CSV table of C-alpha atoms in Angstrom, one decimal:
chain,number,residue,atom,x,y,z
A,1,MET,CA,120.6,116.1,221.2
A,2,SER,CA,123.3,113.7,222.9
A,3,ASP,CA,124.5,114.8,226.5
A,4,LYS,CA,127.9,113.4,225.9
A,5,PRO,CA,130.7,116.1,226.0
A,6,ILE,CA,132.5,117.0,222.8
A,7,PRO,CA,136.1,116.1,223.1
A,8,ILE,CA,138.7,119.0,222.7
A,9,ALA,CA,142.1,118.0,221.3
A,10,SER,CA,144.9,119.5,222.8
A,11,GLY,CA,148.5,119.2,222.2
A,12,PRO,CA,150.6,118.5,219.2
A,13,ALA,CA,149.4,114.9,219.4
A,14,ALA,CA,146.0,115.7,218.4
A,15,GLY,CA,147.0,115.7,214.7
A,16,PHE,CA,147.1,119.5,214.2
A,17,THR,CA,149.9,120.7,212.1
A,18,ALA,CA,150.5,124.5,212.1
A,19,PRO,CA,150.0,126.2,208.6
A,20,THR,CA,153.3,127.1,206.9
A,21,PRO,CA,154.0,128.4,203.4
A,22,GLN,CA,154.7,125.0,202.3
A,23,ASN,CA,151.5,123.2,203.5
A,24,THR,CA,149.0,126.1,202.8
A,25,PRO,CA,147.7,126.6,199.4
A,26,LEU,CA,148.0,130.1,198.0
A,27,ASN,CA,144.1,130.0,197.3
A,28,PRO,CA,142.6,127.9,199.8
A,29,ALA,CA,139.7,125.6,198.7
A,30,PRO,CA,136.2,126.6,199.5
A,31,VAL,CA,134.9,125.1,203.0
A,32,ALA,CA,132.2,122.7,202.3
A,33,GLY,CA,128.8,123.4,203.9
A,34,LEU,CA,129.2,127.0,204.0
A,35,SER,CA,127.1,129.0,201.4
A,36,LYS,CA,128.6,132.0,199.8
A,37,PRO,CA,127.8,135.5,201.4
A,38,THR,CA,124.8,137.0,200.0
A,39,VAL,CA,123.5,140.5,199.4
A,40,PRO,CA,120.0,141.2,199.8
A,41,ASP,CA,118.0,142.3,196.7
A,42,ILE,CA,117.2,145.9,196.5
A,43,ALA,CA,114.3,147.2,194.6
A,44,GLU,CA,114.8,149.6,191.3
A,45,GLY,CA,113.3,152.4,193.6
A,46,GLU,CA,115.3,151.9,196.7
A,47,GLU,CA,118.6,151.5,194.5
A,48,ASP,CA,117.7,154.9,192.8
A,49,LYS,CA,117.3,156.5,196.3
A,50,GLU,CA,120.6,155.2,197.7
A,51,ASP,CA,122.3,156.3,194.4
A,52,ALA,CA,120.9,159.8,194.8
A,53,SER,CA,121.7,160.0,198.7
A,54,GLU,CA,125.4,158.9,197.6
A,55,ASP,CA,125.5,161.8,194.9
A,56,GLU,CA,124.1,164.3,197.4
A,57,ASP,CA,126.8,163.1,200.0
A,58,GLU,CA,129.4,163.7,197.2
A,59,ALA,CA,128.0,167.0,196.1
A,60,ASN,CA,127.9,168.4,199.3
A,61,PRO,CA,130.9,167.9,201.5
A,62,LEU,CA,129.3,169.5,204.4
A,63,ALA,CA,126.5,166.6,204.5
A,64,GLY,CA,126.3,164.9,208.1
A,65,LEU,CA,128.7,167.5,209.7
A,66,THR,CA,127.5,169.4,212.7
A,67,GLY,CA,127.1,173.2,212.9
A,68,ALA,CA,130.6,173.6,214.2
A,69,GLN,CA,132.3,171.0,211.9
A,70,ALA,CA,130.8,172.7,208.9
A,71,ALA,CA,131.8,176.0,210.2
A,72,ILE,CA,135.5,174.8,210.8
A,73,TYR,CA,135.4,172.9,207.2
A,74,SER,CA,134.2,176.2,205.5
A,75,MET,CA,136.9,178.2,207.3
A,76,VAL,CA,139.8,175.8,206.3
A,77,GLN,CA,138.3,175.7,202.8
A,78,ASN,CA,138.3,179.3,202.5
A,79,LYS,CA,141.6,179.7,203.5
A,80,LEU,CA,142.9,176.9,201.3
A,81,GLU,CA,141.3,178.5,198.3
A,82,GLY,CA,143.1,182.0,199.2
A,83,LEU,CA,146.5,180.1,198.9
A,84,VAL,CA,145.9,179.2,195.3
A,85,GLY,CA,148.6,181.0,193.1
A,86,LYS,CA,150.6,182.3,196.2
A,87,SER,CA,154.1,181.4,197.2
A,88,SER,CA,154.8,178.7,199.3
A,89,GLY,CA,157.7,180.6,200.9
A,90,TYR,CA,160.4,178.7,199.6
A,91,ILE,CA,161.7,181.4,197.3
A,92,GLU,CA,161.7,183.8,199.9
A,93,THR,CA,164.3,181.6,202.1
A,94,LEU,CA,166.7,181.6,199.1
A,95,PRO,CA,169.9,183.8,199.3
A,96,ILE,CA,169.7,187.1,198.1
A,97,PRO,CA,172.0,186.4,194.7
A,98,VAL,CA,170.0,183.3,193.9
A,99,ARG,CA,166.6,185.3,194.3
A,100,LYS,CA,168.1,188.1,192.1
A,101,ARG,CA,169.0,185.4,189.4
A,102,ILE,CA,165.1,184.4,189.7
A,103,GLU,CA,164.2,187.9,189.1
A,104,GLY,CA,166.7,188.0,186.0
A,105,LEU,CA,165.1,184.9,184.7
A,106,LYS,CA,161.8,186.7,184.7
A,107,GLY,CA,163.2,189.5,182.9
A,108,VAL,CA,164.6,187.0,180.2
A,109,HIS,CA,161.2,185.3,179.9
A,110,SER,CA,159.6,188.6,179.3
A,111,GLN,CA,161.7,188.9,176.0
A,112,PHE,CA,160.2,185.4,175.0
A,113,SER,CA,156.7,186.8,175.7
A,114,LYS,CA,157.5,189.5,173.4
A,115,VAL,CA,159.0,187.6,170.7
A,116,GLU,CA,156.0,185.1,171.0
A,117,ALA,CA,153.2,188.0,170.7
A,118,GLU,CA,155.1,189.3,167.6
A,119,TYR,CA,154.7,185.7,166.1
A,120,LYS,CA,151.1,185.4,166.7
A,121,ARG,CA,150.5,188.8,165.1
A,122,GLU,CA,152.5,187.7,162.0
A,123,LEU,CA,150.6,184.1,162.1
A,124,MET,CA,147.3,186.3,162.1
A,125,GLU,CA,148.5,188.2,159.1
A,126,LEU,CA,149.5,185.1,157.5
A,127,ASP,CA,146.0,183.9,158.0
A,128,ARG,CA,144.5,187.0,156.5
A,129,LYS,CA,146.7,186.3,153.4
A,130,TYR,CA,145.6,182.8,153.0
A,131,LEU,CA,142.0,183.6,153.9
A,132,GLY,CA,142.1,185.8,150.6
A,133,LEU,CA,143.5,182.6,148.7
A,134,TYR,CA,140.5,180.7,150.1
A,135,LYS,CA,137.7,182.9,149.2
A,136,PRO,CA,137.6,181.9,145.4
A,137,VAL,CA,137.4,178.6,146.4
A,138,PHE,CA,134.6,179.1,149.0
A,139,GLU,CA,133.0,181.1,146.3
A,140,ARG,CA,133.0,178.5,143.8
A,141,ARG,CA,131.4,176.2,146.4
A,142,ARG,CA,128.5,178.6,147.0
A,143,ALA,CA,127.9,178.8,143.2
A,144,ILE,CA,127.7,175.1,143.1
A,145,LEU,CA,125.6,174.3,146.2
A,146,ASN,CA,123.1,177.0,145.2
A,147,GLY,CA,122.5,175.9,141.7
A,148,GLU,CA,124.5,178.8,140.0
A,149,ALA,CA,126.8,176.5,138.4
A,150,GLU,CA,127.9,172.6,138.0
A,151,PRO,CA,130.8,170.8,138.5
A,152,THR,CA,133.6,170.7,135.7
A,153,GLU,CA,135.0,167.3,134.6
A,154,ASP,CA,138.2,168.0,136.5
A,155,GLU,CA,136.3,168.8,139.7
A,156,LEU,CA,134.2,165.6,139.5
A,157,LYS,CA,137.5,163.4,138.7
A,158,ALA,CA,139.1,165.0,142.0
A,159,GLY,CA,136.3,164.5,144.0
A,160,HIS,CA,135.8,160.8,142.9
A,161,GLU,CA,139.5,160.0,143.7
A,162,LEU,CA,138.9,161.2,147.1
A,163,THR,CA,135.6,159.0,147.6
A,164,LEU,CA,137.9,156.1,146.4
A,165,GLN,CA,140.3,156.8,149.6
A,166,ASP,CA,137.1,156.1,151.7
A,167,ASP,CA,135.5,153.4,149.4
A,168,PRO,CA,138.0,151.6,147.0
A,169,GLU,CA,134.8,149.9,145.1
A,170,ALA,CA,133.1,153.1,144.5
A,171,GLU,CA,132.1,153.5,140.9
A,172,PRO,CA,132.1,156.9,139.1
A,173,LEU,CA,128.5,158.6,138.8
A,174,SER,CA,127.0,158.2,135.3
A,175,GLU,CA,125.9,161.0,133.3
A,176,GLU,CA,122.5,159.4,132.4
A,177,GLU,CA,121.8,157.8,136.0
A,178,GLY,CA,119.2,159.7,137.9
A,179,ASN,CA,119.3,162.8,135.5
A,180,ALA,CA,115.4,162.7,134.7
A,181,GLU,CA,114.7,162.1,138.4
A,182,GLY,CA,116.8,165.2,139.7
A,183,LYS,CA,116.6,167.6,136.7
A,184,ASP,CA,114.2,169.7,138.4
A,185,VAL,CA,116.8,169.9,141.8
A,186,LYS,CA,118.6,173.2,142.1
A,187,GLY,CA,121.9,172.8,143.7
A,188,ILE,CA,122.3,170.9,146.8
A,189,PRO,CA,119.3,171.4,149.0
A,190,GLU,CA,119.7,171.9,152.6
A,191,PHE,CA,123.6,172.0,152.5
A,192,TRP,CA,124.0,174.3,155.3
A,193,LEU,CA,121.3,172.7,157.7
A,194,THR,CA,122.7,169.3,157.3
A,195,ALA,CA,126.3,170.5,157.7
A,196,LEU,CA,125.4,172.4,161.0
A,197,ARG,CA,123.1,169.3,162.0
A,198,ASN,CA,126.5,167.2,162.0
A,199,HIS,CA,128.3,169.4,164.3
A,200,MET,CA,127.6,167.9,167.7
A,201,GLU,CA,127.2,171.2,170.0
A,202,ILE,CA,125.5,173.3,167.1
A,203,SER,CA,123.1,170.4,166.5
A,204,GLU,CA,121.9,170.7,170.0
A,205,MET,CA,120.9,174.1,169.3
A,206,ILE,CA,118.7,173.8,166.3
A,207,THR,CA,115.1,173.0,167.3
A,208,ASP,CA,112.5,171.3,164.8
A,209,ARG,CA,111.0,174.9,164.7
A,210,ASP,CA,114.4,176.4,163.7
A,211,GLU,CA,114.8,174.0,160.6
A,212,GLU,CA,112.3,175.6,158.3
A,213,ALA,CA,114.5,178.8,158.6
A,214,LEU,CA,117.7,177.2,158.4
A,215,LYS,CA,116.6,175.9,155.0
A,216,ALA,CA,117.0,179.2,153.7
A,217,LEU,CA,120.6,179.7,154.7
A,218,THR,CA,122.8,179.7,151.6
A,219,ASP,CA,126.2,180.5,152.9
A,220,ILE,CA,128.3,181.1,155.8
A,221,THR,CA,131.5,183.4,155.3
A,222,LEU,CA,134.4,184.3,157.4
A,223,ASP,CA,136.4,187.6,157.7
A,224,LEU,CA,139.3,188.6,159.8
A,225,LEU,CA,138.9,192.0,161.5
A,226,PRO,CA,141.1,194.5,159.9
A,227,GLY,CA,143.6,196.2,162.3
A,228,LYS,CA,142.1,194.0,165.4
A,229,GLN,CA,142.4,190.6,166.7
A,230,GLY,CA,139.1,188.9,166.0
A,231,PHE,CA,136.7,187.5,163.3
A,232,GLY,CA,133.5,187.9,161.9
A,233,LEU,CA,131.0,185.2,160.9
A,234,THR,CA,128.1,186.1,158.3
A,235,PHE,CA,125.3,184.0,157.8
A,236,HIS,CA,123.7,184.7,154.2
A,237,PHE,CA,120.1,183.6,153.8
A,238,SER,CA,117.5,183.7,150.7
A,239,ALA,CA,114.1,185.1,151.1
A,240,ASN,CA,112.0,183.5,153.8
A,241,GLU,CA,108.9,183.7,155.7
A,242,TYR,CA,110.6,184.2,159.0
A,243,PHE,CA,112.8,187.3,159.0
A,244,THR,CA,113.7,190.2,156.4
A,245,ASN,CA,117.4,190.0,157.1
A,246,GLU,CA,119.6,188.9,154.1
A,247,THR,CA,122.5,188.4,156.4
A,248,LEU,CA,122.9,187.8,160.1
A,249,THR,CA,126.3,188.6,161.8
A,250,LYS,CA,128.3,187.5,164.7
A,251,THR,CA,131.8,189.1,165.6
A,252,TYR,CA,134.3,187.6,168.1
A,253,TYR,CA,136.9,189.9,169.7
A,254,TYR,CA,140.3,188.8,171.0
A,255,LYS,CA,141.9,190.8,173.9
A,256,ALA,CA,145.4,192.6,172.7
A,257,GLU,CA,147.5,190.6,174.9
A,258,LEU,CA,148.1,186.8,174.8
A,259,ASP,CA,147.1,184.5,177.8
A,260,TYR,CA,149.6,182.3,179.6
A,261,LEU,CA,149.6,179.5,177.0
A,262,GLY,CA,150.3,182.2,174.0
A,263,ASP,CA,147.0,181.8,173.1
A,264,TRP,CA,144.4,184.8,172.2
A,265,ASN,CA,142.3,185.6,174.8
A,266,PHE,CA,138.3,185.8,174.4
A,267,GLU,CA,137.3,189.5,175.2
A,268,ARG,CA,133.6,189.7,174.0
A,269,ALA,CA,131.1,188.6,171.1
A,270,GLU,CA,128.7,190.9,169.4
A,271,GLY,CA,125.6,189.7,167.7
A,272,CYS,CA,122.7,191.4,165.7
A,273,THR,CA,119.2,191.8,165.7
A,274,VAL,CA,117.2,189.6,163.8
A,275,LYS,CA,114.1,191.2,162.2
A,276,TRP,CA,111.2,189.0,162.8
A,277,LYS,CA,108.3,188.9,160.7
A,278,GLU,CA,104.9,189.3,162.6
A,279,ASP,CA,104.4,186.2,164.7
A,280,LYS,CA,107.3,184.4,163.4
A,281,ASP,CA,109.9,185.0,166.2
A,282,LEU,CA,111.3,181.5,166.7
A,283,THR,CA,113.2,182.7,169.9
A,284,LYS,CA,109.5,183.0,171.5
A,285,THR,CA,106.3,181.0,171.8
A,286,VAL,CA,102.7,182.6,172.4
A,287,GLU,CA,100.5,180.9,175.0
A,288,VAL,CA,97.0,181.5,174.1
A,289,ARG,CA,94.4,180.9,176.7
A,290,LYS,CA,90.8,182.0,177.5
A,291,GLN,CA,90.1,184.0,180.7
A,292,ARG,CA,86.7,184.5,182.1
A,293,ASN,CA,85.6,187.7,184.1
A,294,LYS,CA,84.1,186.8,187.3
A,295,ASN,CA,82.1,190.0,187.5
A,296,ASN,CA,80.2,189.9,184.0
A,297,ASN,CA,81.0,186.3,183.2
A,298,ARG,CA,82.6,187.4,179.9
A,299,THR,CA,85.6,185.5,178.3
A,300,ARG,CA,88.5,187.2,176.5
A,301,ILE,CA,91.5,185.6,174.9
A,302,VAL,CA,95.1,186.3,176.7
A,303,ARG,CA,98.3,185.9,174.7
A,304,LYS,CA,101.3,185.1,176.9
A,305,THR,CA,104.7,185.5,175.3
A,306,LYS,CA,107.5,183.2,176.5
A,307,LYS,CA,111.1,182.8,175.9
A,308,THR,CA,111.8,179.3,174.5
A,309,PRO,CA,115.6,178.1,173.0
A,310,SER,CA,116.6,178.6,169.4
A,311,PHE,CA,119.5,178.4,167.2
A,312,PHE,CA,118.7,182.2,166.6
A,313,ASP,CA,119.9,182.8,170.3
A,314,PHE,CA,123.5,182.4,168.7
A,315,PHE,CA,123.0,185.9,167.6
A,316,SER,CA,122.5,187.3,171.1
A,317,PRO,CA,125.5,186.2,173.0
A,318,PRO,CA,125.9,186.5,176.7
A,319,ALA,CA,127.1,189.7,177.9
A,320,VAL,CA,130.6,189.8,179.6
A,321,PRO,CA,130.4,191.3,183.1
A,322,SER,CA,132.4,194.7,183.8
A,323,GLU,CA,134.8,194.5,186.6
A,324,ASP,CA,132.9,196.9,188.7
A,325,GLN,CA,129.9,194.4,188.7
A,326,LEU,CA,132.2,191.5,189.7
A,327,GLU,CA,134.0,193.8,192.4
A,328,GLN,CA,130.6,194.9,193.7
A,329,GLY,CA,129.2,191.3,193.9
A,330,GLU,CA,126.3,191.9,191.7
A,331,ILE,CA,126.7,188.4,190.2
A,332,ASP,CA,126.9,185.5,192.5
A,333,ASP,CA,129.2,182.6,192.2
A,334,ASP,CA,126.3,180.0,190.8
A,335,GLU,CA,125.4,182.7,188.2
A,336,LEU,CA,129.0,183.7,187.2
A,337,ASP,CA,129.9,179.6,186.9
A,338,GLU,CA,126.9,179.4,184.5
A,339,LEU,CA,127.7,182.6,182.6
A,340,ARG,CA,131.4,181.4,182.2
A,341,PHE,CA,130.2,178.0,180.8
A,342,LYS,CA,127.9,179.9,178.1
A,343,LEU,CA,130.8,182.3,177.1
A,344,GLU,CA,132.9,179.5,176.8
A,345,LEU,CA,130.6,177.4,174.7
A,346,ASP,CA,129.7,180.3,172.7
A,347,PHE,CA,133.3,181.2,172.0
A,348,ASP,CA,134.2,177.2,171.2
A,349,ILE,CA,131.2,177.4,168.6
A,350,GLY,CA,132.3,180.5,167.1
A,351,GLU,CA,136.0,178.9,166.8
A,352,ASP,CA,134.8,175.8,165.3
A,353,LEU,CA,132.4,177.7,162.7
A,354,LYS,CA,135.8,179.4,161.9
A,355,ASP,CA,138.5,176.6,161.8
A,356,ARG,CA,136.2,173.5,161.0
A,357,VAL,CA,132.9,174.0,159.6
A,358,ILE,CA,133.5,176.9,157.1
A,359,PRO,CA,136.7,175.2,155.7
A,360,ARG,CA,135.4,171.8,155.6
A,361,ALA,CA,131.5,172.3,155.1
A,362,ILE,CA,131.5,169.4,152.8
A,363,ASP,CA,132.7,167.0,155.3
A,364,PHE,CA,130.2,168.1,157.7
A,365,PHE,CA,127.3,167.6,155.2
A,366,THR,CA,128.4,163.9,154.2
A,367,GLY,CA,128.9,163.3,157.8
A,368,LYS,CA,132.8,162.3,157.1
A,369,SER,CA,133.6,165.1,160.0
A,370,LEU,CA,131.7,162.6,162.5
A,371,GLU,CA,134.5,160.0,162.2
A,372,TYR,CA,137.0,162.6,163.3
A,373,ASP,CA,135.2,163.7,166.0
A,374,MET,CA,134.8,160.4,167.3
A,375,LEU,CA,138.6,159.5,167.1
A,376,ASP,CA,139.2,162.7,168.8
A,377,GLY,CA,137.0,161.6,171.6
A,378,ASP,CA,138.7,158.2,171.8
A,379,SER,CA,142.0,159.8,171.8
A,380,ALA,CA,140.9,162.1,174.8
A,381,GLY,CA,139.6,159.0,176.7
A,382,ASP,CA,142.5,157.3,176.3
A,383,SER,CA,144.8,160.0,177.7
A,384,ASP,CA,142.5,159.7,180.9
A,385,GLY,CA,144.4,156.5,182.0
A,386,ASP,CA,142.7,153.9,184.1
A,387,GLU,CA,141.2,156.5,186.8
A,388,ASP,CA,137.7,155.4,186.0
A,389,GLU,CA,137.9,151.7,185.8
A,390,ASP,CA,136.1,151.1,188.9
A,391,GLU,CA,133.1,153.1,187.8
A,392,ASP,CA,130.1,151.4,186.6
A,393,GLU,CA,129.6,151.6,182.8
A,394,ASP,CA,126.2,152.9,183.2
A,395,GLU,CA,127.6,155.8,184.9
A,396,GLU,CA,130.2,156.5,182.3
A,397,SER,CA,127.9,156.3,179.5
A,398,SER,CA,125.6,158.6,181.1
A,399,GLU,CA,128.2,161.4,182.1
A,400,GLU,CA,128.2,164.5,179.9
A,401,GLU,CA,131.6,166.3,179.8
A,402,VAL,CA,131.7,170.1,180.2
A,403,PRO,CA,133.0,171.7,177.2
A,404,VAL,CA,136.7,173.0,177.7
A,405,LYS,CA,137.9,176.2,176.5
A,406,LYS,CA,140.4,175.8,173.8
A,407,LYS,CA,141.5,179.5,173.6
A,408,GLY,CA,141.4,182.0,176.0
A,409,GLY,CA,137.8,181.2,177.5
A,410,LYS,CA,139.1,181.1,181.2
A,411,GLY,CA,139.3,184.9,181.6
A,412,ALA,CA,136.0,185.5,179.7
A,413,ALA,CA,133.8,186.0,182.8
A,414,GLY,CA,136.3,188.5,184.3
A,415,ALA,CA,137.3,190.1,181.4
A,416,GLY,CA,135.6,193.5,182.2
A,417,ALA,CA,135.3,194.6,178.6
A,418,GLY,CA,131.6,195.3,179.3
A,419,ALA,CA,128.5,193.9,177.9
A,420,GLY,CA,128.7,192.7,174.0
A,421,ALA,CA,126.0,194.7,172.4
A,422,ASN,CA,124.1,193.1,169.3
A,423,GLN,CA,124.7,195.2,166.1
A,424,GLU,CA,122.0,195.8,163.6
A,425,CYS,CA,122.4,193.0,161.0
A,426,LYS,CA,123.1,194.0,157.4
A,427,ASN,CA,120.7,193.5,154.3
A,428,GLN,CA,122.6,193.3,151.3
């Protein structure tokens, strides 16, 4: 290395020009000889650990806090939660004449609520009227899909016109084509099983073991409760090897009063008892193992019954806790959140069966309904704006959205209506 001193330029004569907006580029060129900053590679396992650590920190706001800091945080959080829904104090500062007008507006709004409630009741009566008009159509559908009748020429023509809307090049079905092959097929096999499989939430409830029993499902019918707010679903079955019931029922009850948004509030649901044949209960599995006696060295067979998920759990809905249970703290917050989720999901599925699956069963059978589901999903995604633009694509694709209550589910867990009991399923 040279021992000569390095000259240091000083003063304006050194050839240095101060940077100005005129002589400084907006995007300066990279400095030659300097490499880009690098980030050390992270092994897959280490990345997972870091992600897990970050998730834990986000899930637990108390992570990393000392005992005193955590106590202060909890105290402030509880205080803030206690203020939700309470007055900010602004109204109390207004002059008495203004506050009287506010009270008067509340009275005016109560008149709106009365008219709205009357509108909803009349709307339900209108639903009753048109359900009566729908029933002959649904009965005709049942006869065709169960092989009791064949479509008329007019029905085939109307159906083909709808097919042309989706596929303009579709050709009418020939009378001779395929007649020999399908002459022994009765109706439309597995119609309702396929329709239910094409409903996203219901499909997740159906296990492989359930499918054989659901092949015997011949119809699903809807009734609006007479003199009450609510509806009933009836699942009709042909003879099968799993249970003796000819029908399984599920009834949903609304509260008499509307919620804040003017929708019927879910109160409770009642299922029924499935009369399983011996060793055919699809909601249970039997674990068989051998057990040896230590004293006499003899072996015996032990059978242990375990609960297992099944579509037929739908007929044993979760019970709504009473006000006393909630006030006495018999159900902790985690259990209450889980129960609320189950109640909302159960009510959503019941509403979907009433409003979508039963009226538009053919669209669920063909899969056409899935197109509308995807369009609805896209619309919901667009409405979220750009909030998630910075998130990783992998995280976005793996997230599962929690079902959102469409009508009145938010008050379900605190309805205080008591447990929903299972009714005895009817045999017809």
